Coordinates of C-alpha atoms in Angstrom, one line a residue:
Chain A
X1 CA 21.8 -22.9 8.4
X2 CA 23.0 -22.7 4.6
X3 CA 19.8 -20.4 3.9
X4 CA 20.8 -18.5 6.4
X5 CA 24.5 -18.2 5.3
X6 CA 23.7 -17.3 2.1
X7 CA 21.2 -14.1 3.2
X8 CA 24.3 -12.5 5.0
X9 CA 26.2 -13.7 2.1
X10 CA 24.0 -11.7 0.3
X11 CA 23.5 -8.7 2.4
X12 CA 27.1 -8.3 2.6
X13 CA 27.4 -8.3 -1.0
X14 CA 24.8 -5.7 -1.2
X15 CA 26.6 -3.5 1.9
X16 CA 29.8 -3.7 -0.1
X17 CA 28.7 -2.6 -3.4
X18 CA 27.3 0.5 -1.7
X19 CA 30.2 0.9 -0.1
X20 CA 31.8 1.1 -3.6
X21 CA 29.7 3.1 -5.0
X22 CA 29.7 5.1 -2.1
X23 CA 33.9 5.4 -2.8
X24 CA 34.1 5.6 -6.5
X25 CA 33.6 9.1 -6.5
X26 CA 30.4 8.8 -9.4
X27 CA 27.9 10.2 -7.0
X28 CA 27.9 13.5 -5.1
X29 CA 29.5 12.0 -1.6
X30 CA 27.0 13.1 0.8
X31 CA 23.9 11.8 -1.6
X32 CA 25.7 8.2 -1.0
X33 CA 27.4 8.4 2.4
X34 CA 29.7 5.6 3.1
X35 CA 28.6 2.9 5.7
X36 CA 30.4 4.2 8.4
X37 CA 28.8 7.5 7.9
X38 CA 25.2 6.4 7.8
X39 CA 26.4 4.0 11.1
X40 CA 28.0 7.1 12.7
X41 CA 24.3 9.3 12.1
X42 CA 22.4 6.2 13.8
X43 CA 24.7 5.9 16.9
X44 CA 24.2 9.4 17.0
X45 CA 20.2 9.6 16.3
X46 CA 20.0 6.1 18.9
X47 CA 21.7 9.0 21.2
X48 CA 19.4 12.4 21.0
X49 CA 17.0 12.6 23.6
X50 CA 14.4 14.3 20.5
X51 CA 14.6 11.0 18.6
X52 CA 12.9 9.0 21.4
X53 CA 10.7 12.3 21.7
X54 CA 9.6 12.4 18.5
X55 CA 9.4 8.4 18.3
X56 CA 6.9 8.8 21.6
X57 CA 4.7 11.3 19.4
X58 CA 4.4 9.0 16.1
X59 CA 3.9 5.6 18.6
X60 CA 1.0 7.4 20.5
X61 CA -0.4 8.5 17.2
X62 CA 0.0 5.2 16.0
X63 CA -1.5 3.3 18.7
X64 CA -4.6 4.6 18.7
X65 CA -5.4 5.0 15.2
X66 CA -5.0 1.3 15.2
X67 CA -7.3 0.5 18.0
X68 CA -9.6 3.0 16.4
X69 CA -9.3 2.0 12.7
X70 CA -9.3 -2.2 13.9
X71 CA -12.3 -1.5 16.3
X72 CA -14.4 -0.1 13.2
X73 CA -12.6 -2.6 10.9
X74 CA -13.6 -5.7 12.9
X75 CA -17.4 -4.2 14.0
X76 CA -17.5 -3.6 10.1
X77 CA -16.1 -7.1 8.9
X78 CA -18.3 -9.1 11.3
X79 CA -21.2 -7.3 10.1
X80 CA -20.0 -7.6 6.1
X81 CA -19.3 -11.1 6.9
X82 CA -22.0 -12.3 8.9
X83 CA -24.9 -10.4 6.7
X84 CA -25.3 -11.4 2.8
X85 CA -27.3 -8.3 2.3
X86 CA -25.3 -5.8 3.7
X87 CA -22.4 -7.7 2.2
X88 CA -24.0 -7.7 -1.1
X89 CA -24.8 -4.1 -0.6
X90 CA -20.8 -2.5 0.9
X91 CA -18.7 -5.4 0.4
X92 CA -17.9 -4.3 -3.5
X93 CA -17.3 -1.0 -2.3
X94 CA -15.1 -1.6 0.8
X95 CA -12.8 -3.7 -1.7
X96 CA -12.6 -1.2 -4.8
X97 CA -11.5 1.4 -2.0
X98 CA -9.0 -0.6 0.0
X99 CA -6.3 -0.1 -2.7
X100 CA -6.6 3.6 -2.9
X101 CA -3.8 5.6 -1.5
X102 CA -5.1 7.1 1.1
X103 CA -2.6 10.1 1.7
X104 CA -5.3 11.7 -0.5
X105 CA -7.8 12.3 2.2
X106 CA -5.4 14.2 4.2
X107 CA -6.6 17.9 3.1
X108 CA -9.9 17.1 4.1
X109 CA -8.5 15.3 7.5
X110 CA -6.3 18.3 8.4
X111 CA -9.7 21.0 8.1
X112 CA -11.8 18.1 10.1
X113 CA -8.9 17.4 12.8
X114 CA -6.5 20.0 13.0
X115 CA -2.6 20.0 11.9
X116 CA -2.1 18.1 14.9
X117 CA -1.8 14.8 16.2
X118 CA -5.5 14.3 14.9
X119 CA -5.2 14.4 11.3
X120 CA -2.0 11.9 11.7
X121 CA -4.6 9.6 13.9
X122 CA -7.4 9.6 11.6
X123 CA -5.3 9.1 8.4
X124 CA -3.4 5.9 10.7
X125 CA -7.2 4.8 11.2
X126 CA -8.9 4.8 7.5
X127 CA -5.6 3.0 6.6
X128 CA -6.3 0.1 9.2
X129 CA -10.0 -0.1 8.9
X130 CA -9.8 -1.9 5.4
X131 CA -7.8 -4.7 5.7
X132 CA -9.0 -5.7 8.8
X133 CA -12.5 -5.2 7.8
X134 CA -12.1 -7.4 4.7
X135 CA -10.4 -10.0 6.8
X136 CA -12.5 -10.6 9.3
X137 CA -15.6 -10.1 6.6
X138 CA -14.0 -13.7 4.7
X139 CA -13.2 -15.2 8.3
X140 CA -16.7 -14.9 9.4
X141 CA -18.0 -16.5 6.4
X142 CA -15.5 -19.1 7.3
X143 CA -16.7 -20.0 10.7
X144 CA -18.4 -23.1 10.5
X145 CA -22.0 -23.9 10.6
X146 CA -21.9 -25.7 13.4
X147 CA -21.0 -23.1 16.0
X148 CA -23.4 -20.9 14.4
X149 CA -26.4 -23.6 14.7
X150 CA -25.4 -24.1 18.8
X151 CA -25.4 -20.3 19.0
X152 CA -29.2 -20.3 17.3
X153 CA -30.2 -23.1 19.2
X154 CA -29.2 -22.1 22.6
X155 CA -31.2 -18.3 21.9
X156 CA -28.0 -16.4 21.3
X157 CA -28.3 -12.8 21.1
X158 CA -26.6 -10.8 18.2
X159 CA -24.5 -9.5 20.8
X160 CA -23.4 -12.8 22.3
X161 CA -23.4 -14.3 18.8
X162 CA -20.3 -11.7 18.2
X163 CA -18.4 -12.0 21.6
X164 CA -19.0 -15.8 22.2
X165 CA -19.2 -17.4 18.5
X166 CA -17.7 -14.9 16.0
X167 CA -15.3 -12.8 17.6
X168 CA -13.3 -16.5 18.9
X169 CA -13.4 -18.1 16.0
X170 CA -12.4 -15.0 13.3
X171 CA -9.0 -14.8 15.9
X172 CA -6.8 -15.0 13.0
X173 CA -8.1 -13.3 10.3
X174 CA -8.5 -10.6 12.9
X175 CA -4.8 -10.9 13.8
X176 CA -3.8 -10.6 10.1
X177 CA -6.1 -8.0 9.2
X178 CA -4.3 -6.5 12.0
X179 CA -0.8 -7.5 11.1
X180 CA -1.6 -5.7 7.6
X181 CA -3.2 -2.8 9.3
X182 CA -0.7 -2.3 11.3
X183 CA 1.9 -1.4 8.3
X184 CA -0.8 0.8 6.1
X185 CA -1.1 2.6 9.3
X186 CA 2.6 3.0 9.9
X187 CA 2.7 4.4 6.5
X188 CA -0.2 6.6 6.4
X189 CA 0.7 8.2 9.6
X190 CA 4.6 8.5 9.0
X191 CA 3.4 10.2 5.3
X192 CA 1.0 12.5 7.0
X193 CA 3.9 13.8 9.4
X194 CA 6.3 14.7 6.2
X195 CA 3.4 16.3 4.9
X196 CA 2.5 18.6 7.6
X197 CA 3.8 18.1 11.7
X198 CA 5.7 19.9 14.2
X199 CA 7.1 16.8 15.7
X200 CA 6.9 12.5 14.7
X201 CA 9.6 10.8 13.0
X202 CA 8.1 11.6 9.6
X203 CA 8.8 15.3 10.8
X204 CA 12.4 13.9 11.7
X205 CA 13.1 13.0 8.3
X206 CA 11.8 16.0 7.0
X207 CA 14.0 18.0 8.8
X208 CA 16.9 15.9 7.4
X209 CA 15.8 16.4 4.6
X210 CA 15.5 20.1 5.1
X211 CA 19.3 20.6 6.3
X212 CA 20.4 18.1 3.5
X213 CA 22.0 15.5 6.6
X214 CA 22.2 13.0 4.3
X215 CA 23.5 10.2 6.6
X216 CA 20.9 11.7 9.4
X217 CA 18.2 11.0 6.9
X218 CA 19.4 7.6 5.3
X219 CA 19.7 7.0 9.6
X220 CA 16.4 7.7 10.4
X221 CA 14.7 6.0 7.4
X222 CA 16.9 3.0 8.6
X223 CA 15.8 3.0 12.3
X224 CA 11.6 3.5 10.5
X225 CA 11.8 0.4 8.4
X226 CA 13.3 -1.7 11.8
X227 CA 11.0 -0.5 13.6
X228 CA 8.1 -1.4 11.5
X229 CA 9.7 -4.9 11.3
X230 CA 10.1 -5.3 14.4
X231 CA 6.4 -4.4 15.0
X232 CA 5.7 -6.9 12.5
X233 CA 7.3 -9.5 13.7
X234 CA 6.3 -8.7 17.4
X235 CA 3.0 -9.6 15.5
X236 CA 3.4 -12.8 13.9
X237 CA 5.0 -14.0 17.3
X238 CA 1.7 -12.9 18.4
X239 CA -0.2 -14.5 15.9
X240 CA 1.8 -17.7 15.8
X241 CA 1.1 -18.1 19.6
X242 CA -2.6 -17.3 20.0
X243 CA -4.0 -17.6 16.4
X244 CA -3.0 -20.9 15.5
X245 CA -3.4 -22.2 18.9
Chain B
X1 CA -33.8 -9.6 -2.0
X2 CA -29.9 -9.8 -2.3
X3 CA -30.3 -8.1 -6.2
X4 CA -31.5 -4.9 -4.9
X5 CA -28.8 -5.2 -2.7
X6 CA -25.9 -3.1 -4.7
X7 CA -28.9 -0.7 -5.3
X8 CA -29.8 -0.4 -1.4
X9 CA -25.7 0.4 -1.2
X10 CA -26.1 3.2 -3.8
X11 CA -29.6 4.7 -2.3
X12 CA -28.2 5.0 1.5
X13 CA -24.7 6.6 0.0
X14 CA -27.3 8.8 -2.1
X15 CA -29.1 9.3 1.3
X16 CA -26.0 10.3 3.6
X17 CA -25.0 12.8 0.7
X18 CA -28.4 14.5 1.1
X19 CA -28.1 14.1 5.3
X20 CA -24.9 15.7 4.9
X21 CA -26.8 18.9 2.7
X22 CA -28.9 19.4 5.2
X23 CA -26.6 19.4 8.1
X24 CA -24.2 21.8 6.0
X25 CA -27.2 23.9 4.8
X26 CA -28.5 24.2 8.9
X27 CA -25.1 25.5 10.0
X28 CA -24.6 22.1 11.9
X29 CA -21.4 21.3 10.1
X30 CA -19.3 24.2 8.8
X31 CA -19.3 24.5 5.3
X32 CA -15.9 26.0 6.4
X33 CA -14.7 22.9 6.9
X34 CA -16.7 20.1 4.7
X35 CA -18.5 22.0 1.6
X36 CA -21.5 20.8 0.5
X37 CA -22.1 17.7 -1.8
X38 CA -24.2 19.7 -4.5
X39 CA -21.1 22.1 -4.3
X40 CA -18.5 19.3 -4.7
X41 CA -20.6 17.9 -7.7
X42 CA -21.2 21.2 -9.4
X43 CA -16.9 21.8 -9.3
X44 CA -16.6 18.4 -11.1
X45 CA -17.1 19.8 -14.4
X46 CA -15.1 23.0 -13.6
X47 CA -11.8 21.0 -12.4
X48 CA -12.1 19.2 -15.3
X49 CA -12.3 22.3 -17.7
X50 CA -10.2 24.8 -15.8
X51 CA -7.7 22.3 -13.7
X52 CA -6.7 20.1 -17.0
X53 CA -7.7 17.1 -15.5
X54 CA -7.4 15.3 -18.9
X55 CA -4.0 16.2 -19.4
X56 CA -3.1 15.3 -15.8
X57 CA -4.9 11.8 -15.9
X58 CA -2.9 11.2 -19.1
X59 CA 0.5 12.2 -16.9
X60 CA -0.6 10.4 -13.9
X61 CA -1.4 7.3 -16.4
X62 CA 2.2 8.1 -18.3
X63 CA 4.3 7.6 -14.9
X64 CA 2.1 4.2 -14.3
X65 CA 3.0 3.0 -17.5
X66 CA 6.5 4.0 -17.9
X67 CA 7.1 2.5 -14.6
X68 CA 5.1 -0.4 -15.1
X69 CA 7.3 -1.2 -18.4
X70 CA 10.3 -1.0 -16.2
X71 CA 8.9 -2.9 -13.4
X72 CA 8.6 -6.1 -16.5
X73 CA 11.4 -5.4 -17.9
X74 CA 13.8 -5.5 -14.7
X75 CA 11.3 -7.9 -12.5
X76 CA 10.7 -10.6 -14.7
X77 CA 14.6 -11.3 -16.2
X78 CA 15.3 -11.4 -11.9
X79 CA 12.7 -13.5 -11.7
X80 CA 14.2 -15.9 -14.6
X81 CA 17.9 -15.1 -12.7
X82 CA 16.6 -16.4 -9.5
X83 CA 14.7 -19.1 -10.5
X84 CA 17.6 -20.7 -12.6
X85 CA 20.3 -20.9 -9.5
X86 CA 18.8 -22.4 -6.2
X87 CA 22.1 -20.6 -4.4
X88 CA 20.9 -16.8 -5.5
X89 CA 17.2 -17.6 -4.9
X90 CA 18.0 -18.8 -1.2
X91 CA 20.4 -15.8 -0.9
X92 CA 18.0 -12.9 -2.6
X93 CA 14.6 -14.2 -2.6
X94 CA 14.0 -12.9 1.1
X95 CA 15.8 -9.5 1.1
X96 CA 13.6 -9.0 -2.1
X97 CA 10.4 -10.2 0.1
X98 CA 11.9 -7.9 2.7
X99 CA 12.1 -5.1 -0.1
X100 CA 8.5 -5.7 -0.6
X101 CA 7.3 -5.0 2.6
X102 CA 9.2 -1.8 3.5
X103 CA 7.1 1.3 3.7
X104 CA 9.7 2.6 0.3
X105 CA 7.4 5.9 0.1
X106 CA 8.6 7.0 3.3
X107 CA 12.3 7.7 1.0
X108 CA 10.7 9.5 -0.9
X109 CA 12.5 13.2 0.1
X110 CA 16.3 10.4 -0.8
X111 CA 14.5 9.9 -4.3
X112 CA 14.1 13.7 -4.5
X113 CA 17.9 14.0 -3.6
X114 CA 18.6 11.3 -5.8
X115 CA 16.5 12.2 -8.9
X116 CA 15.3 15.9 -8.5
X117 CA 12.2 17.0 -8.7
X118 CA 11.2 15.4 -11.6
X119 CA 8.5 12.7 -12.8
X120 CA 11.8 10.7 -13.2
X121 CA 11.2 10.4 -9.3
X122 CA 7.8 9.9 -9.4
X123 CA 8.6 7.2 -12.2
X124 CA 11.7 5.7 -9.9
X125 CA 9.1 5.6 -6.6
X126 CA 6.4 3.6 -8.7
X127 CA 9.4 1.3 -9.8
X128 CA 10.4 0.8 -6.5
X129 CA 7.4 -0.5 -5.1
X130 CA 6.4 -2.6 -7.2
X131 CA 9.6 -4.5 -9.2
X132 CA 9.7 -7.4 -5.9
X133 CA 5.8 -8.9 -6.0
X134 CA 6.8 -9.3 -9.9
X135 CA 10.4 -10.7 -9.3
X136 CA 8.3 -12.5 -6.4
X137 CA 5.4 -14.0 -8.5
X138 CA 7.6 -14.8 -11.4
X139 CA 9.6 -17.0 -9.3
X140 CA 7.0 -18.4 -8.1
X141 CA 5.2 -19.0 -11.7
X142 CA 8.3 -20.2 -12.9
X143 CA 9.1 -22.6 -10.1
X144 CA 5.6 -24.0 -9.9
X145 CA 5.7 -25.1 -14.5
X146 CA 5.0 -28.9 -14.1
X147 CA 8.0 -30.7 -14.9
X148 CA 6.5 -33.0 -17.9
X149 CA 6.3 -29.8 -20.0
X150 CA 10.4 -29.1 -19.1
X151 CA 11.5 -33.0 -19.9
X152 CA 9.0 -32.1 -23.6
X153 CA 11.1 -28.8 -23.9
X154 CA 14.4 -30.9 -22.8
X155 CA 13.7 -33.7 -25.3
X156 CA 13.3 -31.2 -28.1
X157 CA 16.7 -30.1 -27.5
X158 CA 15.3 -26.5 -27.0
X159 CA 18.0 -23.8 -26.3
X160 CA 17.4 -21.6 -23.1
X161 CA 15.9 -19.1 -24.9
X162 CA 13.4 -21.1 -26.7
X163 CA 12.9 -22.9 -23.2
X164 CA 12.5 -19.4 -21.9
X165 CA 9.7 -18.1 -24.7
X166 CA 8.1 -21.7 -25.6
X167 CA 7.8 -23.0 -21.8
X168 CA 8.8 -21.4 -18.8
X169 CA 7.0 -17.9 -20.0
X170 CA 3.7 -18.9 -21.1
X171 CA 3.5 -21.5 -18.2
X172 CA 4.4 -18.5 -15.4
X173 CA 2.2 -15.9 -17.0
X174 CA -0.6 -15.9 -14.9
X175 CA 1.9 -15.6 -11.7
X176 CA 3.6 -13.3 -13.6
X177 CA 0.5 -10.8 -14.0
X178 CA -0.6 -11.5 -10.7
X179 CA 2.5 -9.7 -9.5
X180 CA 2.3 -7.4 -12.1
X181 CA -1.3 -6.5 -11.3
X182 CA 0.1 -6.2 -7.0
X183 CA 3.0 -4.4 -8.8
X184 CA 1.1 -1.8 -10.1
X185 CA -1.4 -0.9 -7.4
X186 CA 1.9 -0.3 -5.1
X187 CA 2.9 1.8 -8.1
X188 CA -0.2 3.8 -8.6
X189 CA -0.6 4.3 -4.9
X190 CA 3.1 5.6 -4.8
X191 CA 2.8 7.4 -7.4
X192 CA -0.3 9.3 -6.7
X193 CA 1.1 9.7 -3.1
X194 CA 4.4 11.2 -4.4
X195 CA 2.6 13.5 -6.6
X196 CA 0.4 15.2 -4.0
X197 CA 3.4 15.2 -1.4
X198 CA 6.1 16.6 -3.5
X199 CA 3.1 19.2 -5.1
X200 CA 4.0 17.5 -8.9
X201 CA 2.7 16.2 -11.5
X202 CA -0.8 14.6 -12.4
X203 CA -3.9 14.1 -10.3
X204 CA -2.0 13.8 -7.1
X205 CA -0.8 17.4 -7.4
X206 CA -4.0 18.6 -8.3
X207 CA -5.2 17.6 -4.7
X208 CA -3.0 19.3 -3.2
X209 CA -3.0 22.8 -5.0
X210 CA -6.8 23.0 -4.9
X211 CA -6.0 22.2 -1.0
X212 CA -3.8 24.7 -0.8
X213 CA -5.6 27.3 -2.6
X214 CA -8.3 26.5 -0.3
X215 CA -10.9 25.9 -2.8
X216 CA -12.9 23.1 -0.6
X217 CA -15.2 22.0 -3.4
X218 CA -12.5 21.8 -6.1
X219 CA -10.3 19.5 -3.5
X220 CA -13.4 17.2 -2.4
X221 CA -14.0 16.7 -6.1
X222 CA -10.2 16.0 -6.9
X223 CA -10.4 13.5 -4.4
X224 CA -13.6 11.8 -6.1
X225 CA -11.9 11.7 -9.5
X226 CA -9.0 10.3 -7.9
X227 CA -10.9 7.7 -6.3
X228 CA -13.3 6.9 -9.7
X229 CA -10.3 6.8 -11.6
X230 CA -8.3 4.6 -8.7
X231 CA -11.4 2.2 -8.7
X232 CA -12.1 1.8 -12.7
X233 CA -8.2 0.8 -12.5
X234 CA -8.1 -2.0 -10.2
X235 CA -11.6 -3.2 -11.2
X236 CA -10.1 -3.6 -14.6
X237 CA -6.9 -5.1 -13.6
X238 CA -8.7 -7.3 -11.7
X239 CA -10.9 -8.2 -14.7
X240 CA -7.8 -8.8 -16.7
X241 CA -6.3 -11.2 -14.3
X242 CA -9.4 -13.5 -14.0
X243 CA -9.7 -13.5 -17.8
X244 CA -6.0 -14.7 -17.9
X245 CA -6.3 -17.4 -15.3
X246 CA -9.6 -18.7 -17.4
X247 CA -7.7 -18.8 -20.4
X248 CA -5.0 -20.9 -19.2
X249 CA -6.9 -23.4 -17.5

């Protein structure tokens, strides 16, 4: 309860001074809008039928390039994980690239897949893949021998081996793979609609951006980052309910 | 068997390269739209004459380092500001985790407005995202000193700056470059990211104009640099860090 004091404590300290500084007059007013302002533009973004629009567009976009980029993350990761050579042989690589930003790729993604929703999907799918693929990789080399020596002794095939040993017991280093996927992916797909869309919410704040609405933009990067926390956390609710069961 | 393993990696990456050729060179794949590897390889040496690449690494590498100094400088004395009262950790310490994990590059057309079009942006951006793992991990370092090497400090009678330079710092330096290490790959990432978005500065840029020129082979090669240079950076950081964890124990 006191923790929890002290946070608003805080974040009302923190709305406050940018309301001062907002007031004092030091910085051109409509770089820092006052509170109400940026409040005003989100009442009125919450209300503009192209907002949930454009939000459909980046959500489809984002949706599959997670179920693609975590399907090929998790094949990938079980295979790094459950194979020393072909871990010996990728693993270094998949790690030295995982860090890179990936917004790099996107020239090369837009001539493949079009300045469409394509380029946005693939980019949302190379930035899943690696996190989930180095997850699940150290999960299955945490499953325990055990399993693994019923699945040999019972004639498992490699097949069965994934769905009935590995794929059950790497459930949570899937799901946080995931839960980290899921933000790259936000990111690299929001990114990839500034740089070059007709419509998404990174196409939104471009636009903003474009008509310098300041408290439309500092409105719609507001309503991104909840939204991305709120995906988050829908996660680990998710994660805390099956994973650790 | 697993020692020819990182060469088995290198001869099927070798192989696909060559699979590719072919498929490019029989009209399978447009060359249109992915040019072909010997191309991409034979523009290596002419970005790096004709495109400056030198001088934008070392520009590129500037902006890291600039806001790498102001990530220590700003991240560590919060660290040390949260650590010392329990009332501002509990208030900050998750607004700054919060901080952490918000997608910061998607401001990054506020920074412009804030900043201009400047490397002071790009320089702000890479602050941005990654002052909070090093106010994080410095907490965390300081937090975590054993408490027989406070009571020595206390019975010398040490001032809080000595206590500071003599204890608390050398104990929390391995947390400390932890974050800093997770400081600066946000920061490089960000930075690189920025640079091709906003078409300026270093290697980032470079992407992009190529791109936009249209010059396939030149942009496929920019993208290998950036990823050679991307990987010799975190492999050394990474180095760094485990050399620094040996050393103290």
């Amino acid at each position: 309860m006191a923790a929890t004091r002290s946070r608003l404590i805080a974040a009302l300290i923190l709305m406050a001074a940018w309301q001062a500084l907002a007031s004092s007059g030091l910085l051109f007013r409509d770089v820092v809008p006052s509170l109400w302002r940026i409040v005003a533009a989100i009442a009125i973004t919450l209300g503009t039928p192209a907002f949930y629009a454009n939000l459909g567009v980046t959500a489809e976009e984002f949706v599959v390039a997670v179920a693609l980029g975590g399907l090929a993350g998790a094949c990938a990761g079980l295979l790094l994980g459950a194979n020393r050579f072909l871990a010996a042989a990728y693993e270094r690589w998949v790690h030295y690239l995982a860090p890179v930003p990936k917004i790099i790729f996107f020239p090369a993604l837009l001539l493949a897949f079009g300045a469409g929703e394509g380029s946005k999907i693939a980019i949302g799918a190379i930035s899943c893949f690696f996190p989930v693929a180095i997850s699940v990789a150290s999960g299955v080399r945490g499953v325990r021998r055990v399993l693994l020596q019923v699945g040999h002794s019972f004639r498992a095939t490699i097949w069965q081996m994934a769905m009935k040993i590995y794929l059950p017991a790497v459930r949570e280093p899937l799901l946080n793979g995931l839960r980290l996927g899921f933000g790259v992916a936000a990111i690299g797909v929001l990114l990839a609609e500034t740089k070059l869309s007709k419509a998404g919410l990174g196409f939104l704040v471009m636009d903003a951006y474009r008509r310098f609405d300041m408290p439309g933009m500092y409105a719609l990067l507001i309503l991104v980052v909840l939204l991305v926390a709120a995906v988050n956390a829908a996660v680990n609710a998710c994660l805390s309910r099956h994973g650790r069961a | 068997m697993l020692l020819l393993a990182p060469l088995f990696g290198i001869a099927t990456l070798v192989a696909a390269g060559a699979a590719l050729q072919a498929l490019i060179v029989g009209d399978v794949i447009s060359r249109y739209v992915v040019p072909p590897p010997s191309d991409v390889f034979a523009a290596f040496e002419r970005i790096i004459v004709e495109e400056h690449v030198p001088a934008r690494f070392l520009l590129t590498s500037a902006e890291t380092f600039a806001a790498g100094v102001l990530i220590l400088a700003v991240g560590v004395p919060i660290g040390f500001w949260l650590y010392h009262s329990q009332l501002l950790r509990r208030a900050f310490e998750p607004w700054v985790a919060a901080w952490a994990a918000a997608p910061l590059v998607l401001a990054y057309p506020l920074f412009l407005v804030l900043f201009g079009r400047s490397s002071v942006t790009i320089v702000i951006m890479g602050f941005a995202a990654g002052v909070a793992p090093v106010i994080l991990k410095t907490v965390e370092g300081l937090v975590a000193t054993r408490a027989v090497l406070i009571d020595v400090g206390r019975s010398l009678r040490l001032t809080q700056g000595q206590m500071f330079r003599k204890i608390l710092f050398p104990a929390a330096m391995p947390a400390v470059f932890t974050g800093l290490r997770l400081g600066l790959t946000f920061s490089l990432i960000n930075i690189v990211g920025v640079e091709f978005l906003i078409n300026l500065g270093g290697l980032g840029q470079l992407i992009n104009e190529l791109a936009e020129r249209y010059d396939l082979p030149g942009t496929y090669a920019a993208i290998g640099f950036v990823l050679l240079a991307s990987v010799v950076f975190f492999a050394a950081m990474e180095r760094i860090e485990r050399w620094l964890q040996r050393a103290h124990g």
